[in-house]
């Protein structure tokens, strides 16, 4: 079984500042990793995913994440945030042979302030 | 726009009643999964259907059941509703080609309130 820990429930940040949202996972098998964003009253939108290859993954809206196998982490970063980035962000994991059954973290609320 | 549509968007039910939620997956996608997202929590996997057969189930009681139809649309049924069933129910579709990691597309969800 897999588990995901998002240590920060809320992250306030000023517009144009950099941000990092932390994600750690636990698994006894190889995994694929994902970041999803959820805007108020909406479903989940995929930001980026790590399947294999380069550990630095670039996604939509200027986000990127780095897979660190030794630290079992997959932190999400953006060098300069915008007001429109205010949303809930979820890290998720699935076993490589797990048939796309995702295990999610509890989410991090990113609040961008002027 | 993910191409995954869910209905209804909001509904209120009374404890003990039954509810059916519907999902139309993205064109060509043969795998559908359902997730429950309680307020302030991350989504939790309920079950997955692949080519009309259940293909994995999370830690949910049997009163949560589902169907997938030949056109790959799907239903989630919950019997004997409890107050704790109040949540956002998300449908997700993907193309299962034998390789996990295919992009999963989520619908906007159905908000269920049990009173």
Coordinates of C-alpha atoms in Angstrom, one line a residue:
Chain A
X1 CA 0.0 0.0 0.0
X2 CA 1.0 3.6 -0.6
X3 CA 0.6 6.7 1.5
X4 CA 1.1 10.4 0.9
X5 CA 1.9 13.1 3.4
X6 CA 1.5 16.8 2.7
X7 CA 2.9 18.5 5.8
X8 CA 1.6 21.9 5.1
X9 CA -2.2 22.3 5.2
X10 CA -2.0 26.0 4.3
X11 CA 0.7 28.1 2.6
X12 CA 0.3 31.8 2.4
X13 CA 2.5 33.6 -0.1
X14 CA 2.7 37.1 -1.7
X15 CA 2.2 37.5 -5.4
X16 CA 5.4 37.1 -7.5
X17 CA 7.1 35.3 -4.6
X18 CA 8.4 31.7 -5.1
X19 CA 6.6 28.8 -3.5
X20 CA 7.3 25.2 -2.6
X21 CA 4.6 22.7 -1.6
X22 CA 5.9 19.7 0.1
X23 CA 5.0 16.1 -0.6
X24 CA 6.4 12.9 0.9
X25 CA 5.3 9.4 0.1
X26 CA 5.7 5.9 1.4
X27 CA 5.6 2.7 -0.7
X28 CA 7.3 -0.7 -0.8
X29 CA 7.1 -0.8 -4.6
X30 CA 8.0 1.6 -7.4
X31 CA 5.5 4.4 -7.9
X32 CA 4.3 7.1 -10.2
X33 CA 3.7 10.5 -8.7
X34 CA 1.2 13.3 -9.6
X35 CA 0.2 16.8 -8.6
X36 CA -3.3 17.9 -9.1
X37 CA -4.9 21.3 -8.5
X38 CA -8.5 21.9 -7.4
X39 CA -10.1 25.3 -7.8
X40 CA -13.1 26.1 -5.6
X41 CA -16.2 24.1 -6.5
X42 CA -14.3 22.3 -9.3
X43 CA -12.8 18.8 -10.0
X44 CA -9.2 18.0 -10.2
X45 CA -6.8 19.1 -12.9
X46 CA -3.5 17.4 -13.5
X47 CA -0.5 19.8 -13.1
X48 CA 2.3 17.3 -13.8
X49 CA 3.3 13.7 -13.3
X50 CA 6.5 11.7 -12.9
X51 CA 6.6 8.3 -14.5
X52 CA 10.3 7.8 -15.2
X53 CA 13.4 9.5 -16.6
X54 CA 14.4 13.0 -15.6
X55 CA 13.6 13.7 -12.0
X56 CA 12.7 17.3 -12.7
X57 CA 9.2 17.4 -14.2
X58 CA 7.7 20.5 -15.7
X59 CA 4.0 21.0 -15.8
X60 CA 1.3 23.5 -16.7
X61 CA 1.0 27.0 -15.4
X62 CA 4.8 27.3 -14.7
X63 CA 4.9 24.6 -12.1
X64 CA 7.6 22.0 -11.7
X65 CA 8.4 19.2 -9.3
X66 CA 11.4 17.2 -8.5
X67 CA 11.3 13.5 -7.7
X68 CA 13.8 12.5 -5.0
X69 CA 13.8 8.7 -4.5
X70 CA 16.2 8.7 -1.5
X71 CA 14.1 11.2 0.4
X72 CA 10.8 9.8 -1.0
X73 CA 9.7 13.3 -1.9
X74 CA 8.0 15.0 -4.8
X75 CA 7.9 18.7 -3.9
X76 CA 6.1 21.2 -6.1
X77 CA 7.6 24.5 -6.9
X78 CA 6.8 27.7 -8.8
X79 CA 9.3 30.6 -9.1
X80 CA 6.7 33.3 -9.1
X81 CA 3.1 32.8 -8.1
X82 CA 0.0 34.7 -9.3
X83 CA -3.2 35.4 -7.6
X84 CA -4.9 32.9 -10.0
X85 CA -2.7 30.1 -8.4
X86 CA -4.9 30.3 -5.3
X87 CA -6.3 26.8 -5.0
X88 CA -6.0 23.4 -3.2
X89 CA -3.1 21.3 -4.4
X90 CA -3.0 17.5 -4.0
X91 CA -0.1 15.2 -4.3
X92 CA -1.0 11.6 -5.4
X93 CA 0.8 8.3 -5.9
X94 CA 0.1 5.0 -7.6
X95 CA 2.1 1.8 -7.8
X96 CA 3.6 1.3 -11.2
X97 CA 1.5 -1.8 -11.7
X98 CA -1.4 -0.4 -9.8
X99 CA -3.7 0.3 -12.6
X100 CA -4.1 4.1 -12.0
X101 CA -5.7 3.7 -8.6
X102 CA -4.5 6.9 -6.9
X103 CA -3.7 7.5 -3.2
X104 CA -4.0 11.2 -2.4
X105 CA -2.6 13.4 0.3
X106 CA -4.8 15.6 2.4
X107 CA -4.0 18.7 0.3
X108 CA -2.3 22.0 0.7
X109 CA -4.3 25.3 0.4
X110 CA -2.1 27.8 -1.5
X111 CA -3.3 31.3 -0.8
X112 CA -1.7 34.0 -2.9
X113 CA -2.0 37.5 -1.5
X114 CA -1.3 40.9 -3.0
Chain B
X1 CA -12.7 20.9 -20.0
X2 CA -11.8 17.2 -19.3
X3 CA -14.5 15.6 -21.3
X4 CA -15.8 13.8 -18.1
X5 CA -19.3 14.8 -17.1
X6 CA -21.1 14.0 -13.9
X7 CA -24.7 14.3 -12.8
X8 CA -26.3 15.6 -10.7
X9 CA -24.0 18.4 -9.6
X10 CA -25.7 18.8 -6.2
X11 CA -28.2 16.7 -4.3
X12 CA -29.6 16.4 -0.8
X13 CA -30.8 13.0 0.5
X14 CA -32.1 11.8 3.8
X15 CA -30.3 9.3 6.0
X16 CA -31.3 5.7 5.0
X17 CA -32.2 6.6 1.4
X18 CA -30.4 5.4 -1.7
X19 CA -28.6 7.6 -4.3
X20 CA -27.3 7.0 -7.8
X21 CA -24.6 9.2 -9.3
X22 CA -23.8 9.1 -13.0
X23 CA -20.6 9.7 -15.0
X24 CA -19.9 9.9 -18.7
X25 CA -16.3 9.3 -19.4
X26 CA -14.0 10.9 -22.0
X27 CA -14.5 9.5 -25.4
X28 CA -12.5 6.3 -25.9
X29 CA -11.7 5.8 -22.3
X30 CA -12.5 2.3 -21.1
X31 CA -11.6 2.7 -17.4
X32 CA -13.5 4.7 -14.8
X33 CA -12.8 5.2 -11.2
X34 CA -14.8 6.8 -8.4
X35 CA -13.4 8.8 -5.5
X36 CA -15.0 10.2 -2.4
X37 CA -13.7 13.6 -1.2
X38 CA -15.0 14.6 2.3
X39 CA -14.7 18.3 3.2
X40 CA -11.2 19.3 3.9
X41 CA -9.8 15.9 2.8
X42 CA -8.1 14.4 -0.2
X43 CA -10.0 12.1 -2.5
X44 CA -10.2 8.5 -1.5
X45 CA -10.5 5.7 -4.0
X46 CA -13.8 3.8 -3.9
X47 CA -13.5 1.4 -6.9
X48 CA -12.5 1.1 -10.5
X49 CA -14.3 -0.4 -13.5
X50 CA -12.6 -1.7 -16.6
X51 CA -14.6 -3.0 -19.5
X52 CA -17.7 -3.4 -17.3
X53 CA -15.9 -5.4 -14.6
X54 CA -14.9 -4.2 -11.1
X55 CA -11.1 -3.9 -11.2
X56 CA -10.2 -3.0 -7.6
X57 CA -11.9 -1.6 -4.6
X58 CA -10.8 0.7 -1.8
X59 CA -11.8 0.5 1.8
X60 CA -15.6 1.1 1.4
X61 CA -18.5 -1.1 2.5
X62 CA -20.6 -3.1 0.1
X63 CA -23.4 -0.6 0.2
X64 CA -21.2 1.4 -2.2
X65 CA -21.6 -0.3 -5.6
X66 CA -21.2 0.5 -9.2
X67 CA -21.8 -0.3 -12.8
X68 CA -20.1 0.4 -16.0
X69 CA -22.0 0.2 -19.3
X70 CA -20.9 -0.9 -22.8
X71 CA -20.5 2.8 -23.7
X72 CA -18.1 3.0 -20.7
X73 CA -20.4 5.4 -18.8
X74 CA -20.7 4.6 -15.2
X75 CA -22.9 4.8 -12.1
X76 CA -22.1 4.9 -8.4
X77 CA -24.9 3.7 -6.1
X78 CA -24.9 4.1 -2.4
X79 CA -27.5 2.4 -0.2
X80 CA -28.6 3.1 3.3
X81 CA -27.1 6.6 3.3
X82 CA -25.3 7.8 6.4
X83 CA -24.5 11.3 7.5
X84 CA -20.7 10.6 6.9
X85 CA -21.5 9.9 3.2
X86 CA -21.8 13.6 2.7
X87 CA -19.0 14.4 0.3
X88 CA -17.9 15.4 -3.2
X89 CA -18.0 12.3 -5.4
X90 CA -15.5 12.4 -8.3
X91 CA -15.5 10.3 -11.4
X92 CA -12.2 9.8 -13.2
X93 CA -11.6 8.2 -16.6
X94 CA -8.5 6.9 -18.3
X95 CA -7.4 4.6 -21.1
X96 CA -6.1 1.4 -19.7
X97 CA -3.5 0.0 -22.1
X98 CA -1.7 -2.2 -19.6
X99 CA 0.5 0.6 -18.5
X100 CA -0.3 2.6 -15.4
X101 CA 0.5 6.2 -15.7
X102 CA -1.9 7.1 -18.4
X103 CA -3.4 10.5 -17.8
X104 CA -6.5 10.4 -15.6
X105 CA -9.2 13.0 -16.3
X106 CA -11.6 14.0 -13.5
X107 CA -15.1 15.3 -13.7
X108 CA -16.2 18.3 -11.6
X109 CA -18.0 16.0 -9.2
X110 CA -21.3 15.5 -7.5
X111 CA -21.9 17.1 -4.2
X112 CA -24.0 14.8 -1.9
X113 CA -25.4 16.1 1.3
X114 CA -27.1 13.6 3.7
X115 CA -29.4 15.1 6.3

